[in-house]
mmCIF file with all atom_site columns, C-alpha atoms in Angstrom:
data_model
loop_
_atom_site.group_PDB
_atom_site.id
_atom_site.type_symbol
_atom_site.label_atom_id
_atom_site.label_alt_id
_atom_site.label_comp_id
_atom_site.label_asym_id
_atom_site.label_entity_id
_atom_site.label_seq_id
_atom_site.pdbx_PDB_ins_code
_atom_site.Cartn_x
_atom_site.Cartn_y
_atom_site.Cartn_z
_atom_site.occupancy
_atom_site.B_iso_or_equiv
_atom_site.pdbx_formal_charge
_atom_site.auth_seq_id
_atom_site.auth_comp_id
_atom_site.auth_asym_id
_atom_site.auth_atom_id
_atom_site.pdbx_PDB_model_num
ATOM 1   C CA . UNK A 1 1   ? 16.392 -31.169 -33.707 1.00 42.00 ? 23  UNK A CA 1
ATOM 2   C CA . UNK A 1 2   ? 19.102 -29.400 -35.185 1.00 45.00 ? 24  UNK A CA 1
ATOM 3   C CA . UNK A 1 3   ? 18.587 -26.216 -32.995 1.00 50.00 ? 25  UNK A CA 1
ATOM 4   C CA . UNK A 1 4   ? 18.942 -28.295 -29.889 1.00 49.00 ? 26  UNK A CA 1
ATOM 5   C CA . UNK A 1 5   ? 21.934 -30.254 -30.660 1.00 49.00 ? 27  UNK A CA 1
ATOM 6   C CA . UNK A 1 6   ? 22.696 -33.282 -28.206 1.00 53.00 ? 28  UNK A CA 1
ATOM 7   C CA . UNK A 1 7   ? 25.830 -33.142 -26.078 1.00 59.00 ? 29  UNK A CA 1
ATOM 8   C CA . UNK A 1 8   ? 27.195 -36.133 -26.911 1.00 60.00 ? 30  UNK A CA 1
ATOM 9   C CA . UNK A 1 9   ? 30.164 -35.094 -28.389 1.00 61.00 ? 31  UNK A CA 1
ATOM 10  C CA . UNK A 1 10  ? 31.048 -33.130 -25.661 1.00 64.00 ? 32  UNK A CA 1
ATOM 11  C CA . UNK A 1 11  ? 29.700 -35.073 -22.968 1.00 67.00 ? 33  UNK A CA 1
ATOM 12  C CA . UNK A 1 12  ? 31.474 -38.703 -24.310 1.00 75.00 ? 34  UNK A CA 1
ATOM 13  C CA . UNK A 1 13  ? 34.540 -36.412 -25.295 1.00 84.00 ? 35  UNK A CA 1
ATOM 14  C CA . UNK A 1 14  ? 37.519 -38.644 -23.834 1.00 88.00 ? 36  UNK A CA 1
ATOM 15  C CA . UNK A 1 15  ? 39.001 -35.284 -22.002 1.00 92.00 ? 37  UNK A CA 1
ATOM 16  C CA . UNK A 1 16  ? 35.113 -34.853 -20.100 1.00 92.00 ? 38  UNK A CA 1
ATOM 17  C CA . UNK A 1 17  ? 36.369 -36.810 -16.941 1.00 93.00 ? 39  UNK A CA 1
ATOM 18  C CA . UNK A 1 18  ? 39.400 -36.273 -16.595 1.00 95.00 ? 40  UNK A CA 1
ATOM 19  C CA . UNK A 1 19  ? 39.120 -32.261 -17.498 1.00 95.00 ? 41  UNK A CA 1
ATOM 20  C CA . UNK A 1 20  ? 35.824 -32.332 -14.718 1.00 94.00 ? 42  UNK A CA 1
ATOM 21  C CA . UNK A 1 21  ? 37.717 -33.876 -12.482 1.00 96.00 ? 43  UNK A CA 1
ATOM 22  C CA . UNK A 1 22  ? 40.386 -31.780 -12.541 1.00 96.00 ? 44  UNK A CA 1
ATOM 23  C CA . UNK A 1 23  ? 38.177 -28.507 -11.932 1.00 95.00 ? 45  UNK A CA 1
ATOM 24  C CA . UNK A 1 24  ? 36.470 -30.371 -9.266  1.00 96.00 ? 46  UNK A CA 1
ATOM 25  C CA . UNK A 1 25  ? 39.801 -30.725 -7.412  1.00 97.00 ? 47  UNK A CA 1
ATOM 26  C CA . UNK A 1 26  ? 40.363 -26.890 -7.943  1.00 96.00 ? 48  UNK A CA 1
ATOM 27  C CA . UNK A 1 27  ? 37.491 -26.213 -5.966  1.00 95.00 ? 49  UNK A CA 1
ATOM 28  C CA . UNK A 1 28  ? 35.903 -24.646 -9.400  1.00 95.00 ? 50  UNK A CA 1
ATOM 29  C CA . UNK A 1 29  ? 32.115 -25.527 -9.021  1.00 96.00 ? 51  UNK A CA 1
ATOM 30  C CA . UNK A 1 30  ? 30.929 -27.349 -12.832 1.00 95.00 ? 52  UNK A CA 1
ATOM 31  C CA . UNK A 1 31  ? 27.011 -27.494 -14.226 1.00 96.00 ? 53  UNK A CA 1
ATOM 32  C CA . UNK A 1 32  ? 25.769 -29.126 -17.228 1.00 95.00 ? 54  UNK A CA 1
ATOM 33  C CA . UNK A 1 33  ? 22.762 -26.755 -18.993 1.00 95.00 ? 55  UNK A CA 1
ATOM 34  C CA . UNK A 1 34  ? 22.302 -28.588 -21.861 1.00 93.00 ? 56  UNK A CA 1
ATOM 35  C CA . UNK A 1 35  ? 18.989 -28.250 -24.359 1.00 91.00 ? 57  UNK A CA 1
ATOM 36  C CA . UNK A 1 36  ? 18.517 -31.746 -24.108 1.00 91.00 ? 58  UNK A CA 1
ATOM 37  C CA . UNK A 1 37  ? 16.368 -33.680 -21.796 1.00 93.00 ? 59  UNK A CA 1
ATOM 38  C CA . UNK A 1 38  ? 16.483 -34.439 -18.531 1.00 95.00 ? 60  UNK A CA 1
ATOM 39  C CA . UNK A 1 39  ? 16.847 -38.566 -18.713 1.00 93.00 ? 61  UNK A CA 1
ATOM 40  C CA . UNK A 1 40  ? 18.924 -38.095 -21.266 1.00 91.00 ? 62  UNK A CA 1
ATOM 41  C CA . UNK A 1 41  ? 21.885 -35.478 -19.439 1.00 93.00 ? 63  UNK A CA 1
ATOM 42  C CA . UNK A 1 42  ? 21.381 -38.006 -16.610 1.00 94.00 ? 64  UNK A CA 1
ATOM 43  C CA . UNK A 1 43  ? 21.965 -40.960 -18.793 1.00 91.00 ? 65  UNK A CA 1
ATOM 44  C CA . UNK A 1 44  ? 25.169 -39.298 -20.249 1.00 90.00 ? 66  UNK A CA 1
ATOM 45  C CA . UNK A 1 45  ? 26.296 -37.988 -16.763 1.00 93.00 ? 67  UNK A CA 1
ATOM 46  C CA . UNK A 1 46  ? 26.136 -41.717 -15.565 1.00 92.00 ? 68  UNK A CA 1
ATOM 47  C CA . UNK A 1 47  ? 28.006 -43.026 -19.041 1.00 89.00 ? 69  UNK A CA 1
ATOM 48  C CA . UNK A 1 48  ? 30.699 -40.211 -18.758 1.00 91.00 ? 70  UNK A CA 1
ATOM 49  C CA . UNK A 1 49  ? 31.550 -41.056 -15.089 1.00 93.00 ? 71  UNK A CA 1
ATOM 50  C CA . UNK A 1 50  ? 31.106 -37.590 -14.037 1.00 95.00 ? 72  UNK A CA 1
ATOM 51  C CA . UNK A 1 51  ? 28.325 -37.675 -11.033 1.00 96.00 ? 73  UNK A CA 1
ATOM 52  C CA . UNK A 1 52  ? 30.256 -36.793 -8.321  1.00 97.00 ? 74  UNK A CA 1
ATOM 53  C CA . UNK A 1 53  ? 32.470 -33.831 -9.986  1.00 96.00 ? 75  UNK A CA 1
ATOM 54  C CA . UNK A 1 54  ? 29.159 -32.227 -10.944 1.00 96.00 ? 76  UNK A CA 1
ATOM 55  C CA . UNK A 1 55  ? 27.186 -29.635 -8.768  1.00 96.00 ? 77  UNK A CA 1
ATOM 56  C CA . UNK A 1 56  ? 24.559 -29.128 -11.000 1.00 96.00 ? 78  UNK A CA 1
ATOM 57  C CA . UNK A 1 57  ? 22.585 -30.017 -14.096 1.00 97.00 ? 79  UNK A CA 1
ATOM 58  C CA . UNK A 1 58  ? 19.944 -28.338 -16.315 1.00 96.00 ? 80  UNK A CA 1
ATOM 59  C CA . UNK A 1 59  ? 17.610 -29.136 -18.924 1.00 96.00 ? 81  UNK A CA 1
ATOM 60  C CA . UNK A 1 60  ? 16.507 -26.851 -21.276 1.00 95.00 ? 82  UNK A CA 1
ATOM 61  C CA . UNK A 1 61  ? 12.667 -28.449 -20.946 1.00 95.00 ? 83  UNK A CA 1
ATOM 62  C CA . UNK A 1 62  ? 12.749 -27.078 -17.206 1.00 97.00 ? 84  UNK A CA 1
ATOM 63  C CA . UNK A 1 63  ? 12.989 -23.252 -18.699 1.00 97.00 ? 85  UNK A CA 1
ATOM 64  C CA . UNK A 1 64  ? 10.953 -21.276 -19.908 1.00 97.00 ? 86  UNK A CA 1
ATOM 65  C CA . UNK A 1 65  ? 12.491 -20.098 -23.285 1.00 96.00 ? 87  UNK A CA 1
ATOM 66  C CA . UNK A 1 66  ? 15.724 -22.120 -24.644 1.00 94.00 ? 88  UNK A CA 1
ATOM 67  C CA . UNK A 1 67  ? 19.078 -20.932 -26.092 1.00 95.00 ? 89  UNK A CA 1
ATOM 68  C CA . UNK A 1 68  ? 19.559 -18.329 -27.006 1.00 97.00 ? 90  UNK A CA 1
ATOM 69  C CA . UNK A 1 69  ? 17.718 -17.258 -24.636 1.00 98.00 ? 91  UNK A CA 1
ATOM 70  C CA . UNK A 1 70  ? 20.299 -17.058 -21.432 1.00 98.00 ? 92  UNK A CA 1
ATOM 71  C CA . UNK A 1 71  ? 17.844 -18.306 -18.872 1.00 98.00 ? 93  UNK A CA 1
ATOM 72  C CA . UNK A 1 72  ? 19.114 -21.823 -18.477 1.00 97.00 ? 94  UNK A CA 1
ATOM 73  C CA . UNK A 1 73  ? 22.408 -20.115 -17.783 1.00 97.00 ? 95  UNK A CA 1
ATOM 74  C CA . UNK A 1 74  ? 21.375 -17.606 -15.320 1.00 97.00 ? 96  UNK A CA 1
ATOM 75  C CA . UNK A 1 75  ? 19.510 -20.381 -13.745 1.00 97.00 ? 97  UNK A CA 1
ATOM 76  C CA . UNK A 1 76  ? 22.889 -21.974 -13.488 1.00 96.00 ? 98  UNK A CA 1
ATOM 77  C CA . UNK A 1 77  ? 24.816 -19.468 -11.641 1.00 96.00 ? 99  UNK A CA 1
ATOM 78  C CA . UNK A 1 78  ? 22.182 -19.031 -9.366  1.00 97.00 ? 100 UNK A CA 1
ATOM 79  C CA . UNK A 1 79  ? 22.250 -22.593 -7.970  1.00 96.00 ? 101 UNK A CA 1
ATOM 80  C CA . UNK A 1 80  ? 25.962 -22.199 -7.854  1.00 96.00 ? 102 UNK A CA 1
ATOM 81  C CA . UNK A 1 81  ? 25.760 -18.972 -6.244  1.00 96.00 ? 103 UNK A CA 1
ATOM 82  C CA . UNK A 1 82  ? 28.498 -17.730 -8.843  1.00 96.00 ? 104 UNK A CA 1
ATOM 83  C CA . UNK A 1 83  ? 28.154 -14.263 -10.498 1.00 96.00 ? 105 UNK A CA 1
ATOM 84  C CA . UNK A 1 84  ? 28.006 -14.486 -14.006 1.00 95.00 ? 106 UNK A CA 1
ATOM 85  C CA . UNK A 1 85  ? 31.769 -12.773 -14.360 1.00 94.00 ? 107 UNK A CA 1
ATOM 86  C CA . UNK A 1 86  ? 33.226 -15.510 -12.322 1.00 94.00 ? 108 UNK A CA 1
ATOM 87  C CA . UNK A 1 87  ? 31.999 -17.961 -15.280 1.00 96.00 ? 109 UNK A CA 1
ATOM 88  C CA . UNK A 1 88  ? 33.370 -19.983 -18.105 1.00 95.00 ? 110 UNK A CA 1
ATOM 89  C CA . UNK A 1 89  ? 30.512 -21.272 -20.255 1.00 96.00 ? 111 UNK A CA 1
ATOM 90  C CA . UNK A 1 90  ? 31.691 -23.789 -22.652 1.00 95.00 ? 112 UNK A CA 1
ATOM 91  C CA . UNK A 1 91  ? 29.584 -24.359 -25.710 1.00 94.00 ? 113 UNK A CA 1
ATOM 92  C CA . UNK A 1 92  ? 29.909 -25.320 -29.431 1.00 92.00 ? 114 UNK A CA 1
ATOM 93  C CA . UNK A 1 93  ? 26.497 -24.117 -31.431 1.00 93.00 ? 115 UNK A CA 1
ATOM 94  C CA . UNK A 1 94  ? 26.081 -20.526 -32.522 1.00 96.00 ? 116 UNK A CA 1
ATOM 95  C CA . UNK A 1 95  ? 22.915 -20.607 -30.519 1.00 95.00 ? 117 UNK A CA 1
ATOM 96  C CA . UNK A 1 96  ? 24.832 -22.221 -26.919 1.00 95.00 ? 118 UNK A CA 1
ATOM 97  C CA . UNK A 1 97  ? 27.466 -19.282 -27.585 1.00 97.00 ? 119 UNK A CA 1
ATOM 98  C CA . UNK A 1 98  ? 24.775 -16.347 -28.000 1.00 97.00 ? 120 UNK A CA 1
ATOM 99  C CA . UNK A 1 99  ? 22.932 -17.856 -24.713 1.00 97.00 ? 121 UNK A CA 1
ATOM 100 C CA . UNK A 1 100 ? 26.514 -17.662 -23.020 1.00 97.00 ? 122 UNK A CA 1
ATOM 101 C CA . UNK A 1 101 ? 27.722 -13.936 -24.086 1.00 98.00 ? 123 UNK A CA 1
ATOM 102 C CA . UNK A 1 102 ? 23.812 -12.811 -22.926 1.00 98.00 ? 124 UNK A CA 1
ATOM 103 C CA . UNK A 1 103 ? 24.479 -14.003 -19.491 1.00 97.00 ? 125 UNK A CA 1
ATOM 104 C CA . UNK A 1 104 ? 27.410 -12.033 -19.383 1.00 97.00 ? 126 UNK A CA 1
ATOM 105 C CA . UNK A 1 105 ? 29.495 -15.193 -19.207 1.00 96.00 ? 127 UNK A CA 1
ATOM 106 C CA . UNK A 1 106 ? 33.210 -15.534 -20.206 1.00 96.00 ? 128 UNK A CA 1
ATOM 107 C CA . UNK A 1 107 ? 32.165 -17.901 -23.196 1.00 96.00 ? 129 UNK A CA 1
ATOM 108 C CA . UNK A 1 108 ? 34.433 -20.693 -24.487 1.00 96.00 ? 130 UNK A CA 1
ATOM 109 C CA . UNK A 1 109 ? 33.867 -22.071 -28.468 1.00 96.00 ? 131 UNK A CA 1
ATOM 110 C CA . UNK A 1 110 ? 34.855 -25.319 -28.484 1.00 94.00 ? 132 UNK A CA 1
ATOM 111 C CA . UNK A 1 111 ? 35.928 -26.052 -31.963 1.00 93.00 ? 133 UNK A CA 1
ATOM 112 C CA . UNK A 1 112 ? 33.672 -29.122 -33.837 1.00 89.00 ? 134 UNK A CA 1
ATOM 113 C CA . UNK A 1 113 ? 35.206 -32.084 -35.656 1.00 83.00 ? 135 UNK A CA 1
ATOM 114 C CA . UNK A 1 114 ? 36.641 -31.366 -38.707 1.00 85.00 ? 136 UNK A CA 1
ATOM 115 C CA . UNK A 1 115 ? 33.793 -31.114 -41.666 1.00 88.00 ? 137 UNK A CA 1
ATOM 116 C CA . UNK A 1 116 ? 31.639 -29.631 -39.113 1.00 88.00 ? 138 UNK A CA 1
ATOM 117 C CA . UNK A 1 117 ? 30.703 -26.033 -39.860 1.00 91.00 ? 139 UNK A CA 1
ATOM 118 C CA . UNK A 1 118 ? 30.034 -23.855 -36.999 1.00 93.00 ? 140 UNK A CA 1
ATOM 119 C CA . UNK A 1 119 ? 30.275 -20.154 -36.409 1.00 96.00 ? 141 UNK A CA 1
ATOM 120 C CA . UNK A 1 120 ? 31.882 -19.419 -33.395 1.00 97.00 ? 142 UNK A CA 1
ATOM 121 C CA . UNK A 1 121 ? 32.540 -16.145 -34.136 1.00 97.00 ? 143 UNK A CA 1
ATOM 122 C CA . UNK A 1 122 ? 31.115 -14.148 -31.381 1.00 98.00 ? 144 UNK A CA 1
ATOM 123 C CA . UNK A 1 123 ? 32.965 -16.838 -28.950 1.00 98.00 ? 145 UNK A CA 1
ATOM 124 C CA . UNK A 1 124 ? 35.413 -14.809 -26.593 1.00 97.00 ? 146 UNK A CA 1
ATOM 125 C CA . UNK A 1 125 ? 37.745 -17.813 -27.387 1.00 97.00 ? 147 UNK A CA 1
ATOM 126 C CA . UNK A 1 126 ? 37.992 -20.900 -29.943 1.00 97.00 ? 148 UNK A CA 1
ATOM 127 C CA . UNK A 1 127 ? 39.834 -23.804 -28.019 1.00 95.00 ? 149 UNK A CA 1
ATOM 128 C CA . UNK A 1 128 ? 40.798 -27.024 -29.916 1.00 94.00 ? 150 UNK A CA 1
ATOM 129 C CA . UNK A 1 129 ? 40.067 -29.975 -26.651 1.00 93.00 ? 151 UNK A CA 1
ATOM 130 C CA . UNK A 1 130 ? 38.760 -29.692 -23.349 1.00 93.00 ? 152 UNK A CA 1
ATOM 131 C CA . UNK A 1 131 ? 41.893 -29.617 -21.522 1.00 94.00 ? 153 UNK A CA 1
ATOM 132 C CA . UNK A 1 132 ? 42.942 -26.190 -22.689 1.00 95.00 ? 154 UNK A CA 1
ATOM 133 C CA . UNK A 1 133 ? 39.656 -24.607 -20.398 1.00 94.00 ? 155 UNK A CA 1
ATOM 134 C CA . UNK A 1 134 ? 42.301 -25.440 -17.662 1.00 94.00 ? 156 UNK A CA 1
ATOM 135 C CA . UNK A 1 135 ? 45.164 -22.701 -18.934 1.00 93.00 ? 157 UNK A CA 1
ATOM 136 C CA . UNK A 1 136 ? 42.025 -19.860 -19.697 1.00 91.00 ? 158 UNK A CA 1
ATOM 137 C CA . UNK A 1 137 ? 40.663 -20.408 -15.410 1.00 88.00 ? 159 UNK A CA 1
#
């Protein structure tokens, strides 16, 4: 549905593996809480090549209330055992972005394909590709 948007653009985004890996190597500890379901964040974990760079994975389906609500996030940085200041949440959708700021998460807009209309506007930052959540650690 259009409220829970698949992460397929993001997750099949060219820059995903290499960007992941990248913070994995940092020692910076990376989750996936995505509104989709479970098989289907494992299926695109598996396609994206990403497995062993991740720490931790969500569904939306295993919460009790979705974005906006921040629970899936908070859920997050518990299993991390990161406080919610020490986070970057990267997101796309208006309702991702609120979920992110109400966790009291550094939040991250990253901006859609061109004729794709989102507002990002409560966003701490807009960044134009993956790689730039490297220079804003």
């Amino acid at each position: 549905s259009p409220d829970h948007p698949v992460p397929y653009a993001e997750l099949l985004n060219e820059q995903t593996e290499p960007v992941m890996r990248e913070l994995h190597e940092r020692g910076v500890k990376c989750a996936i809480a995505s509104s989709s379901y479970r098989e289907l964040i494992d299926e695109l974990v598996e396609i994206a090549g990403i497995a062993d760079v991740l720490d931790y994975t969500i569904s939306g389906h295993e919460c009790s209330a979705f974005k906006p609500d921040p629970e899936i996030y908070l859920r997050a940085m518990e299993a991390l055992g990161v406080e919610p200041a020490e986070c970057l949440v990267i997101e796309d959708s208006p309702l991702g972005i609120e979920a992110g700021k109400r966790s009291s998460a550094r939040v991250l807009a990253l901006r859609p394909h061109e004729g794709v209309n989102l507002d990002q506007s409560a966003a701490d930052t807009i960044i134009d590709n993956l790689a730039d959540i490297l220079a804003a650690l």
